[in-house]
Tab-separated table of C-alpha atoms in Angstrom:
chain	number	residue	atom	x	y	z
A	1	MET	CA	32.781	11.183	25.410
A	2	ALA	CA	33.427	15.114	24.805
A	3	GLN	CA	30.625	17.431	26.764
A	4	ASN	CA	29.936	18.837	22.993
A	5	GLY	CA	29.226	15.811	21.392
A	6	ILE	CA	30.000	11.956	20.228
A	7	SER	CA	32.280	12.014	16.799
A	8	ILE	CA	31.477	9.563	14.659
A	9	VAL	CA	34.424	7.288	15.362
A	10	GLU	CA	33.273	6.667	18.048
A	11	VAL	CA	30.042	5.790	16.616
A	12	GLY	CA	32.325	4.187	13.910
A	13	GLN	CA	32.588	1.821	17.332
A	14	HIS	CA	29.589	-0.234	16.929
A	15	LYS	CA	28.410	-1.370	14.532
A	16	SER	CA	27.688	-5.199	15.687
A	17	ASP	CA	24.462	-6.786	16.539
A	18	ASP	CA	25.008	-6.807	20.185
A	19	ASP	CA	26.078	-3.409	20.750
A	20	SER	CA	24.896	-0.671	17.007
A	21	TRP	CA	24.736	2.871	17.181
A	22	MET	CA	23.467	5.044	14.742
A	23	VAL	CA	22.979	8.828	13.293
A	24	ILE	CA	20.007	10.547	12.427
A	25	ASN	CA	20.250	13.543	11.885
A	26	GLY	CA	23.418	14.652	14.350
A	27	THR	CA	21.361	12.062	16.570
A	28	VAL	CA	23.377	9.221	17.749
A	29	TRP	CA	20.685	6.301	18.595
A	30	ASP	CA	21.650	3.002	20.131
A	31	ILE	CA	19.769	0.497	17.182
A	32	THR	CA	21.520	-2.848	19.360
A	33	GLY	CA	18.507	-5.415	19.150
A	34	PHE	CA	16.522	-3.280	16.123
A	35	ALA	CA	17.498	-4.543	12.667
A	36	PRO	CA	15.611	-7.882	13.404
A	37	ARG	CA	12.207	-6.052	14.047
A	38	HIS	CA	12.828	-2.990	11.284
A	39	PRO	CA	9.621	-2.739	9.284
A	40	GLY	CA	11.161	-2.588	5.806
A	41	GLY	CA	13.885	-5.448	6.754
A	42	ALA	CA	17.658	-5.877	9.027
A	43	ASP	CA	19.366	-5.654	5.579
A	44	ILE	CA	19.398	-2.259	5.677
A	45	ILE	CA	19.846	-1.154	9.469
A	46	ARG	CA	23.106	-3.180	9.888
A	47	GLU	CA	24.483	-1.649	6.902
A	48	TYR	CA	24.008	1.555	8.631
A	49	PHE	CA	25.454	0.443	11.843
A	50	GLY	CA	28.062	2.386	12.867
A	51	ARG	CA	27.357	4.861	10.178
A	52	ASP	CA	25.183	8.251	10.113
A	53	ALA	CA	22.104	6.409	7.840
A	54	SER	CA	20.032	10.674	7.622
A	55	GLU	CA	19.946	10.597	4.119
A	56	ILE	CA	18.663	7.587	3.262
A	57	TYR	CA	16.128	8.032	6.868
A	58	ASN	CA	15.428	11.227	5.600
A	59	GLU	CA	13.740	9.727	2.098
A	60	LEU	CA	11.913	7.530	3.202
A	61	HIS	CA	10.450	8.443	7.143
A	62	GLY	CA	9.228	11.705	8.898
A	63	PRO	CA	11.504	13.349	11.492
A	64	ALA	CA	9.711	11.827	14.732
A	65	LEU	CA	9.412	7.852	13.785
A	66	VAL	CA	12.985	6.646	14.874
A	67	ALA	CA	11.525	7.929	18.464
A	68	ASN	CA	8.383	6.094	17.635
A	69	HIS	CA	9.687	2.906	16.853
A	70	LEU	CA	12.870	2.731	19.446
A	71	GLY	CA	11.077	5.432	22.521
A	72	GLU	CA	13.376	7.911	23.647
A	73	GLY	CA	15.641	5.520	25.924
A	74	LYS	CA	17.393	4.779	22.779
A	75	ARG	CA	18.451	8.290	22.196
A	76	ILE	CA	22.459	7.886	23.466
A	77	GLY	CA	23.370	12.285	22.364
A	78	VAL	CA	24.354	15.145	19.139
A	79	LEU	CA	27.264	13.747	17.101
A	80	CYS	CA	29.784	16.819	17.361
A	81	LYS	CA	29.540	19.710	15.322
A	82	SER	CA	32.723	18.871	13.491
A	83	SER	CA	31.480	15.456	12.424
A	84	ALA	CA	28.037	16.398	12.542
A	85	ASP	CA	30.080	19.558	8.911
A	86	GLU	CA	32.038	15.977	7.528
A	87	SER	CA	29.490	13.556	7.683
A	88	SER	CA	26.851	16.634	5.697
A	89	SER	CA	29.605	16.211	3.298
A	90	THR	CA	30.228	13.158	2.499
A	91	ARG	CA	25.874	12.180	2.452
A	92	SER	CA	26.294	15.693	-0.299
A	93	SER	CA	28.500	14.182	-2.543
A	94	THR	CA	27.259	10.734	-2.359
A	95	ASN	CA	23.312	11.348	-3.142
A	96	VAL	CA	21.713	10.063	-5.619
A	97	ALA	CA	20.630	12.605	-8.074
A	98	THR	CA	17.211	12.666	-9.124
A	99	GLN	CA	15.186	14.433	-11.616
A	100	SER	CA	14.848	18.253	-11.802
A	101	VAL	CA	12.508	18.381	-15.075
A	102	GLU	CA	9.885	21.145	-13.470
A	103	LYS	CA	6.182	19.814	-13.289
A	104	PRO	CA	3.411	21.673	-15.300
A	105	PRO	CA	0.613	23.705	-13.616
A	106	LEU	CA	-1.938	21.364	-11.737
A	107	GLN	CA	-4.739	22.482	-13.747
A	108	SER	CA	-3.382	21.382	-17.189
A	109	ILE	CA	-4.128	17.722	-14.946
A	110	VAL	CA	-6.454	16.137	-16.715
A	111	ASN	CA	-7.159	12.572	-16.029
A	112	LEU	CA	-4.139	10.071	-13.549
A	113	TYR	CA	-2.994	9.412	-16.721
A	114	ASP	CA	-1.060	13.085	-17.177
A	115	PHE	CA	-0.121	12.101	-13.142
A	116	GLU	CA	1.824	9.064	-14.007
A	117	ALA	CA	3.443	10.747	-16.806
A	118	VAL	CA	4.222	14.114	-14.752
A	119	ALA	CA	6.114	11.236	-12.172
A	120	ARG	CA	7.845	9.687	-14.639
A	121	GLU	CA	9.748	12.612	-15.965
A	122	THR	CA	9.794	14.195	-11.858
A	123	LEU	CA	9.915	11.637	-9.888
A	124	SER	CA	13.878	10.171	-8.406
A	125	ALA	CA	15.265	6.961	-9.984
A	126	ARG	CA	13.951	5.024	-7.251
A	127	ALA	CA	10.573	6.585	-6.008
A	128	TRP	CA	9.650	5.510	-9.932
A	129	ALA	CA	11.692	2.023	-9.619
A	130	TYR	CA	9.530	1.278	-6.035
A	131	PHE	CA	5.623	2.677	-7.475
A	132	SER	CA	5.827	1.902	-10.563
A	133	GLY	CA	7.740	-2.121	-10.428
A	134	ALA	CA	5.912	-4.911	-10.508
A	135	THR	CA	5.937	-8.238	-10.574
A	136	ASN	CA	8.142	-10.207	-13.155
A	137	ASP	CA	6.668	-9.503	-16.326
A	138	CYS	CA	3.727	-7.520	-15.717
A	139	PHE	CA	1.278	-9.496	-16.713
A	140	THR	CA	-1.204	-8.957	-13.897
A	141	ALA	CA	-0.853	-5.559	-12.976
A	142	ALA	CA	-1.565	-4.894	-17.123
A	143	MET	CA	-4.899	-6.837	-16.934
A	144	ASN	CA	-6.123	-4.751	-13.815
A	145	ILE	CA	-5.879	-2.016	-15.619
A	146	ASP	CA	-7.044	-3.792	-18.746
A	147	TRP	CA	-9.431	-5.625	-17.595
A	148	TYR	CA	-11.473	-2.809	-17.215
A	149	ALA	CA	-11.622	-1.327	-21.208
A	150	ARG	CA	-13.385	-5.637	-21.557
A	151	ILE	CA	-16.063	-4.858	-19.420
A	152	LEU	CA	-18.780	-2.953	-21.090
A	153	PHE	CA	-21.696	-0.473	-20.000
A	154	ARG	CA	-25.222	-1.339	-20.861
A	155	PRO	CA	-26.686	2.041	-20.021
A	156	ARG	CA	-30.554	3.254	-19.601
A	157	VAL	CA	-32.661	5.746	-20.554
A	158	LEU	CA	-35.674	8.153	-19.661
A	159	THR	CA	-34.901	7.537	-15.915
A	160	GLY	CA	-35.376	10.236	-15.147
A	161	LEU	CA	-32.177	12.554	-13.769
A	162	LYS	CA	-31.656	15.195	-11.500
A	163	GLU	CA	-28.637	15.402	-8.777
A	164	VAL	CA	-26.550	12.774	-8.678
A	165	ASP	CA	-25.598	11.789	-5.311
A	166	SER	CA	-22.156	10.328	-5.357
A	167	SER	CA	-21.953	9.091	-2.045
A	168	THR	CA	-21.773	6.118	0.540
A	169	THR	CA	-22.287	4.430	3.519
A	170	ILE	CA	-19.426	1.898	5.597
A	171	LEU	CA	-19.754	0.632	8.437
A	172	GLU	CA	-21.904	2.732	8.924
A	173	HIS	CA	-20.340	5.608	8.197
A	174	LYS	CA	-21.670	7.703	4.976
A	175	TYR	CA	-18.235	8.753	3.113
A	176	SER	CA	-18.985	11.637	-0.022
A	177	LEU	CA	-16.739	9.463	-2.824
A	178	PRO	CA	-16.286	5.591	-2.674
A	179	ILE	CA	-12.286	5.824	-3.681
A	180	PHE	CA	-10.198	5.318	-0.544
A	181	ASN	CA	-5.622	4.790	-0.950
A	182	ALA	CA	-4.580	1.458	-1.774
A	183	PRO	CA	-1.739	1.272	1.961
A	184	ALA	CA	1.447	0.963	0.840
A	185	SER	CA	4.265	2.039	2.133
A	186	MET	CA	6.742	5.017	1.704
A	187	ALA	CA	4.624	8.093	0.026
A	188	LYS	CA	7.730	9.437	1.741
A	189	LEU	CA	9.354	8.620	-1.382
A	190	ALA	CA	7.118	10.435	-3.111
A	191	HIS	CA	6.296	14.144	-1.683
A	192	PRO	CA	7.981	15.128	1.403
A	193	ASP	CA	4.464	15.082	3.840
A	194	GLY	CA	3.582	11.583	2.436
A	195	GLU	CA	1.035	10.155	4.531
A	196	LEU	CA	0.243	13.725	5.886
A	197	ALA	CA	-0.853	15.036	2.845
A	198	LEU	CA	-2.738	11.699	1.699
A	199	ALA	CA	-4.719	11.996	5.026
A	200	ARG	CA	-5.284	15.935	4.660
A	201	ALA	CA	-6.603	15.684	1.060
A	202	THR	CA	-8.495	12.314	0.763
A	203	ALA	CA	-10.201	14.083	4.511
A	204	GLY	CA	-10.850	16.997	2.706
A	205	ALA	CA	-12.572	14.966	-0.014
A	206	GLY	CA	-15.032	13.777	2.341
A	207	THR	CA	-13.072	10.251	1.890
A	208	THR	CA	-10.405	8.945	4.328
A	209	ILE	CA	-6.766	7.411	4.593
A	210	ILE	CA	-6.264	3.366	4.738
A	211	ALA	CA	-3.285	3.939	6.789
A	212	PRO	CA	-0.211	1.392	6.208
A	213	THR	CA	1.732	-0.790	8.452
A	214	MET	CA	4.989	0.427	6.503
A	215	ALA	CA	3.874	4.511	6.200
A	216	SER	CA	6.321	7.536	6.379
A	217	PHE	CA	5.088	8.374	9.054
A	218	SER	CA	3.391	7.102	12.053
A	219	ILE	CA	0.321	6.263	13.110
A	220	GLU	CA	-0.483	9.378	15.239
A	221	GLU	CA	0.903	11.230	13.409
A	222	ILE	CA	-1.198	10.070	10.523
A	223	VAL	CA	-4.042	10.942	12.142
A	224	ASP	CA	-3.757	14.326	13.291
A	225	ALA	CA	-3.368	15.151	10.603
A	226	LEU	CA	-7.156	14.186	9.565
A	227	PRO	CA	-9.813	16.005	11.247
A	228	PRO	CA	-11.017	16.087	14.901
A	229	HIS	CA	-13.060	12.527	14.921
A	230	HIS	CA	-12.029	11.987	11.406
A	231	PRO	CA	-13.138	7.614	10.480
A	232	PHE	CA	-9.307	5.984	8.847
A	233	PHE	CA	-8.524	2.370	8.888
A	234	PHE	CA	-5.223	0.854	9.161
A	235	GLN	CA	-3.573	-1.690	7.696
A	236	LEU	CA	-1.313	-4.758	9.170
A	237	TYR	CA	0.942	-6.762	8.502
A	238	VAL	CA	1.867	-9.294	10.475
A	239	ASN	CA	5.243	-9.169	12.297
A	240	LYS	CA	7.164	-12.369	12.510
A	241	ASP	CA	7.496	-10.854	16.394
A	242	ARG	CA	4.087	-11.461	18.221
A	243	SER	CA	4.930	-8.844	20.633
A	244	VAL	CA	5.282	-6.479	17.769
A	245	THR	CA	2.326	-7.040	16.174
A	246	GLU	CA	1.136	-6.845	20.144
A	247	GLU	CA	2.357	-3.621	20.263
A	248	LEU	CA	1.341	-2.092	17.116
A	249	LEU	CA	-2.763	-3.029	17.381
A	250	GLU	CA	-2.457	-1.592	20.957
A	251	SER	CA	-1.456	2.051	19.906
A	252	VAL	CA	-3.976	1.708	17.455
A	253	CYS	CA	-6.507	0.784	18.837
A	254	LYS	CA	-6.961	3.403	21.406
A	255	LEU	CA	-7.169	5.889	18.192
A	256	LYS	CA	-10.083	4.211	17.201
A	257	PRO	CA	-9.687	2.868	12.887
A	258	ARG	CA	-12.325	1.864	11.681
A	259	ALA	CA	-11.216	-1.749	10.360
A	260	ILE	CA	-8.436	-3.426	10.379
A	261	MET	CA	-7.553	-5.011	7.187
A	262	VAL	CA	-5.135	-7.479	7.061
A	263	THR	CA	-2.548	-8.234	3.823
A	264	VAL	CA	-2.711	-12.082	3.187
A	265	ASP	CA	-1.848	-11.889	-0.108
A	266	LEU	CA	2.605	-11.101	0.229
A	267	PRO	CA	3.571	-14.917	2.587
A	268	VAL	CA	6.756	-13.367	1.274
A	269	LEU	CA	7.729	-10.300	-1.104
A	270	SER	CA	7.802	-11.203	-4.783
A	271	LYS	CA	11.044	-11.223	-8.044
A	272	ARG	CA	10.528	-6.908	-8.594
A	273	GLU	CA	12.980	-6.509	-11.210
A	274	SER	CA	12.368	-2.457	-11.488
A	275	ASN	CA	13.448	-1.943	-7.807
A	276	GLU	CA	16.606	-5.159	-8.300
A	277	ARG	CA	17.959	-2.807	-10.666
A	278	TYR	CA	17.997	-0.246	-8.894
A	279	GLU	CA	19.994	-1.403	-5.757
A	280	ILE	CA	22.164	-3.502	-7.608
A	281	GLY	CA	22.888	0.446	-9.787
A	282	VAL	CA	23.073	1.767	-6.219
A	283	ALA	CA	25.749	-0.863	-4.625
A	284	GLN	CA	27.600	-1.207	-8.294
A	285	LYS	CA	28.429	2.731	-7.222
A	286	THR	CA	28.804	1.737	-3.874
A	287	ALA	CA	31.347	-0.551	-4.137
A	288	SER	CA	34.471	0.825	-3.004
A	289	LYS	CA	32.535	0.168	0.341
A	290	GLY	CA	31.756	-3.188	0.093
A	291	ALA	CA	28.732	-3.343	-1.492
A	292	THR	CA	27.902	-5.597	-4.339
A	293	GLY	CA	25.183	-7.028	-6.986
A	294	VAL	CA	23.931	-9.488	-4.536
A	295	LYS	CA	23.525	-7.378	-2.231
A	296	GLY	CA	21.821	-5.105	-4.050
A	297	LYS	CA	19.145	-8.187	-5.052
A	298	ALA	CA	18.479	-9.044	-1.414
A	299	GLN	CA	18.298	-5.335	-0.113
A	300	ALA	CA	15.041	-5.194	-2.993
A	301	ARG	CA	13.237	-7.719	-1.435
A	302	SER	CA	14.561	-6.965	1.935
A	303	ALA	CA	11.025	-5.321	3.368
A	304	SER	CA	9.257	-9.069	3.467
A	305	ASN	CA	12.352	-10.329	6.225
A	306	ALA	CA	9.509	-8.507	8.944
A	307	ILE	CA	7.195	-10.266	7.089
A	308	GLU	CA	5.238	-13.785	9.020
A	309	PRO	CA	4.776	-15.679	6.182
A	310	ASN	CA	2.876	-17.972	8.545
A	311	VAL	CA	0.046	-15.989	8.639
A	312	GLN	CA	-3.487	-18.244	9.227
A	313	TRP	CA	-7.671	-17.637	9.990
A	314	LYS	CA	-7.165	-18.660	13.672
A	315	ASP	CA	-4.649	-15.773	13.544
A	316	ILE	CA	-6.723	-13.881	12.127
A	317	ARG	CA	-9.394	-14.737	14.817
A	318	TRP	CA	-7.705	-13.311	17.404
A	319	ILE	CA	-6.734	-10.158	15.974
A	320	LYS	CA	-10.244	-9.690	16.352
A	321	GLU	CA	-10.243	-11.467	19.331
A	322	ALA	CA	-7.482	-9.274	20.831
A	323	THR	CA	-8.814	-5.786	19.437
A	324	GLY	CA	-12.479	-5.854	19.047
A	325	VAL	CA	-12.129	-4.082	16.131
A	326	PRO	CA	-13.889	-5.048	12.577
A	327	ILE	CA	-11.466	-6.743	9.991
A	328	PHE	CA	-11.141	-6.756	6.457
A	329	ILE	CA	-8.877	-9.320	4.339
A	330	LYS	CA	-6.543	-7.967	2.082
A	331	GLY	CA	-5.052	-9.795	-0.178
A	332	ILE	CA	-8.028	-11.891	-1.374
A	333	GLN	CA	-7.781	-13.475	-5.534
A	334	CYS	CA	-10.617	-16.082	-4.610
A	335	ALA	CA	-14.254	-16.788	-4.307
A	336	MET	CA	-13.456	-19.679	-1.435
A	337	ASP	CA	-11.543	-17.530	-0.033
A	338	ALA	CA	-13.749	-15.114	0.443
A	339	ARG	CA	-16.275	-17.103	1.942
A	340	LEU	CA	-14.168	-19.149	4.346
A	341	ALA	CA	-13.668	-15.052	5.039
A	342	TYR	CA	-17.510	-14.359	6.394
A	343	GLU	CA	-17.501	-17.337	7.951
A	344	ASN	CA	-14.008	-16.677	9.994
A	345	GLY	CA	-16.250	-13.446	11.772
A	346	CYS	CA	-14.857	-11.022	8.705
A	347	ALA	CA	-16.070	-7.581	8.684
A	348	GLY	CA	-15.474	-7.251	5.412
A	349	ILE	CA	-13.047	-8.494	2.230
A	350	TYR	CA	-10.003	-6.359	0.730
A	351	LEU	CA	-9.797	-7.838	-3.263
A	352	SER	CA	-6.415	-6.998	-4.732
A	353	ASN	CA	-3.022	-8.727	-6.425
A	354	HIS	CA	-0.730	-6.400	-4.461
A	355	GLY	CA	-1.154	-4.176	-7.521
A	356	GLY	CA	0.357	-6.710	-9.726
A	357	ARG	CA	2.920	-7.291	-6.387
A	358	ALA	CA	2.005	-10.368	-5.662
A	359	VAL	CA	2.510	-13.640	-7.514
A	360	ASP	CA	2.203	-12.749	-11.410
A	361	THR	CA	-0.487	-13.543	-13.980
A	362	ALA	CA	-2.821	-13.889	-10.859
A	363	PRO	CA	-6.241	-12.525	-12.285
A	364	PRO	CA	-6.730	-9.363	-12.323
A	365	SER	CA	-8.676	-8.461	-9.119
A	366	LEU	CA	-12.225	-7.261	-11.318
A	367	LEU	CA	-12.157	-11.261	-12.202
A	368	THR	CA	-11.766	-12.030	-8.359
A	369	LEU	CA	-15.059	-10.348	-8.164
A	370	LEU	CA	-16.674	-11.947	-11.130
A	371	GLU	CA	-15.476	-15.327	-9.547
A	372	ILE	CA	-17.480	-14.099	-6.174
A	373	GLN	CA	-20.812	-13.323	-7.756
A	374	ALA	CA	-20.682	-16.735	-9.530
A	375	ASN	CA	-20.240	-18.684	-6.250
A	376	CYS	CA	-21.196	-17.112	-3.597
A	377	PRO	CA	-23.175	-13.997	-4.358
A	378	GLU	CA	-24.335	-13.656	-0.750
A	379	ILE	CA	-21.244	-12.693	1.073
A	380	LEU	CA	-21.278	-8.984	-1.152
A	381	GLU	CA	-24.038	-8.293	1.466
A	382	LYS	CA	-23.152	-9.906	4.779
A	383	MET	CA	-19.902	-8.055	3.848
A	384	GLU	CA	-18.492	-4.608	2.179
A	385	VAL	CA	-15.891	-5.235	-0.146
A	386	PHE	CA	-13.202	-3.532	-1.555
A	387	ILE	CA	-10.632	-3.699	-4.232
A	388	ASP	CA	-7.435	-2.354	-5.734
A	389	GLY	CA	-5.386	-2.513	-9.091
A	390	GLY	CA	-5.740	-1.214	-12.494
A	391	ILE	CA	-8.541	1.559	-11.510
A	392	ARG	CA	-7.946	4.809	-13.924
A	393	ARG	CA	-11.339	6.190	-14.706
A	394	GLY	CA	-14.155	7.199	-12.889
A	395	THR	CA	-15.623	4.393	-14.884
A	396	ASP	CA	-13.966	1.763	-13.375
A	397	VAL	CA	-15.178	2.902	-10.554
A	398	LEU	CA	-18.634	2.482	-11.931
A	399	LYS	CA	-18.296	-0.848	-12.778
A	400	ALA	CA	-16.297	-2.495	-10.122
A	401	ILE	CA	-19.605	-1.060	-7.851
A	402	CYS	CA	-22.721	-1.921	-10.120
A	403	LEU	CA	-20.396	-5.640	-10.401
A	404	GLY	CA	-20.968	-4.974	-6.078
A	405	ALA	CA	-18.127	-3.822	-4.377
A	406	SER	CA	-18.623	-1.884	-1.960
A	407	ALA	CA	-15.840	1.389	-2.190
A	408	VAL	CA	-12.626	1.237	-4.772
A	409	CYS	CA	-8.603	2.215	-3.779
A	410	LEU	CA	-5.952	3.571	-5.683
A	411	GLY	CA	-1.724	2.787	-4.826
A	412	ARG	CA	0.003	4.289	-7.408
A	413	PRO	CA	-2.168	6.604	-9.243
A	414	PHE	CA	-2.273	8.845	-6.251
A	415	PHE	CA	1.649	7.914	-5.250
A	416	TYR	CA	2.041	9.978	-8.776
A	417	ALA	CA	-0.323	12.655	-7.783
A	418	LEU	CA	1.447	12.918	-4.650
A	419	GLY	CA	4.128	14.488	-6.986
A	420	TYR	CA	2.320	17.818	-6.449
A	421	GLY	CA	1.335	16.625	-2.911
A	422	GLN	CA	-1.979	17.438	-0.854
A	423	GLU	CA	-3.178	19.212	-3.116
A	424	GLY	CA	-2.202	16.293	-6.568
A	425	VAL	CA	-4.746	14.084	-4.419
A	426	GLU	CA	-6.938	16.353	-3.718
A	427	HIS	CA	-7.455	17.105	-8.333
A	428	ALA	CA	-7.335	13.387	-8.962
A	429	LEU	CA	-9.957	12.785	-6.573
A	430	GLY	CA	-11.807	16.463	-7.991
A	431	ILE	CA	-11.339	14.211	-11.442
A	432	LEU	CA	-12.435	10.872	-9.850
A	433	LYS	CA	-15.169	12.051	-8.411
A	434	ASP	CA	-16.295	14.008	-12.205
A	435	GLU	CA	-15.906	10.928	-13.810
A	436	LEU	CA	-17.745	9.520	-11.752
A	437	GLU	CA	-21.080	11.441	-11.421
A	438	THR	CA	-20.894	11.542	-15.694
A	439	ALA	CA	-20.647	8.536	-15.825
A	440	MET	CA	-23.436	8.098	-13.525
A	441	LEU	CA	-26.113	9.817	-15.458
A	442	LEU	CA	-24.544	8.644	-18.483
A	443	VAL	CA	-25.637	5.483	-17.505
A	444	GLY	CA	-29.005	6.740	-16.180
A	445	ILE	CA	-28.407	5.942	-12.401
A	446	THR	CA	-28.730	9.102	-9.402
A	447	SER	CA	-26.875	7.588	-6.940
A	448	LEU	CA	-24.538	4.495	-6.039
A	449	ASP	CA	-27.067	1.733	-4.306
A	450	GLN	CA	-29.253	2.455	-8.321
A	451	ALA	CA	-25.704	0.569	-9.687
A	452	HIS	CA	-26.625	-3.210	-10.724
A	453	PRO	CA	-24.674	-5.592	-13.209
A	454	GLY	CA	-26.996	-5.453	-15.309
A	455	LEU	CA	-26.425	-2.546	-16.386
A	456	LEU	CA	-22.740	-4.101	-17.834
A	457	ILE	CA	-21.446	-6.510	-20.506
A	458	THR	CA	-19.066	-9.048	-19.288
A	459	ALA	CA	-19.541	-11.162	-21.840
A	460	ASP	CA	-15.759	-10.856	-22.969
A	461	VAL	CA	-13.738	-12.531	-19.447
A	462	ASP	CA	-17.290	-14.878	-18.460
A	463	ARG	CA	-15.184	-17.524	-19.757
A	464	TYR	CA	-12.420	-16.918	-17.146
A	465	ILE	CA	-15.243	-17.332	-14.320
A	466	TYR	CA	-14.458	-20.344	-12.198
A	467	GLN	CA	-17.453	-21.979	-10.571
A	468	GLY	CA	-17.087	-24.252	-7.920
A	469	GLU	CA	-13.058	-24.880	-6.060
A	470	GLY	CA	-11.837	-26.376	-7.833
A	471	HIS	CA	-10.358	-26.331	-11.730
A	472	PRO	CA	-13.525	-27.342	-14.256
A	473	PHE	CA	-11.815	-30.791	-15.965
A	474	ALA	CA	-8.316	-31.051	-14.523
A	475	LYS	CA	-7.073	-33.189	-12.116
A	476	HIS	CA	-4.472	-33.006	-9.483
A	477	ILE	CA	-1.609	-35.828	-10.700
A	478	SER	CA	0.055	-38.467	-7.539
A	479	ARG	CA	2.137	-40.065	-9.491
A	480	SER	CA	3.722	-43.365	-7.823
A	481	ARG	CA	6.556	-44.148	-6.993
A	482	LEU	CA	8.375	-47.633	-7.487
């Protein structure tokens, strides 16, 4: 090994599962054994065995994340200058083009749909495919939005309106708004500051971040972006390797989260065709390196390789006992599972179909909330209830609160706003706050604790609400085989 650094030729000699090196931003790392533990899947790591992965790494991750995952003991050395120059030149020549359309002034954005229109024109092809896509035909993703319009307001008048207060209290902490981010990975695709900008913006608006397992930055960096002692939530994917989950929970609990939200609606990654088309296109462009369309399709789903598909209620009880932190179940899609969450000691439920990224034609989250009202409304008084999916207006927020939600979460809209950085998310939250408070006054209330189902007309969707666990008339068929 040369004293002035390691050559890229030497790095290239270490490209097997039992002996693998990788270059990230001029530093050579020993990543032997890391591929199966990579939160984003093993395939992308194996693709860069013995190579410089700086470009793809920097697109998705903060600079300190690699050391956080691998540990300083895996740092081998630095790339020699000649190899570094050569690697930089290669990366520049193969860089996937991003759109360079100039964004309109932030103050010209008057609603969340405006952010989406800007994002469509300015995000990279990869970012747009990831953020905008959903499962199969995207029916559930569309219903999430459409069903809010199918529920009507029933305003009251002459109720004595003065100052309006849109604050709420969750797990004994007061927030200025009942609005949080839906925890999703790869925020850095929208802006270099990723979750750091989300954390600063939400905290500045008097709410907070739900930090995701697959964040672009470490949980420590995200919490450091918040004001001292500011509350936060953490979203957990249970890893196939129990020791990885244990280590992660230990690190998170040292930072004292208000709750841990365990995602359970994605035992396998669904077929997201926009992602697959993008990855196949990239694979075809780099076919000279041995990539194929099949490989590109596999890469689009590789993130699920590290997620444990066999999570059961006993695992939820283990997480609760191991951490001593309030537990939410994220991905509730029927009333019976909501009841089970309560019976298993959870502090809250998070109604979600993964923004239409779980099974397509699953019910919109708003229908799940109505099903809980019809079957086990008592648990709404005993647990916190978060809901995401389709929320684009302050009126949507108010409808969810009227039906018993504690708070709402937004995914895509905040990622679109993140294209403007922290200021974009702050502006989006300001828009929602104004729309929410205006809607409150127009329906005749001045605080969220006055919101109730009587302010809504749900007749257009009531026929879709199941009562009981089974189908109202269809029976399970078990055919005898002679």
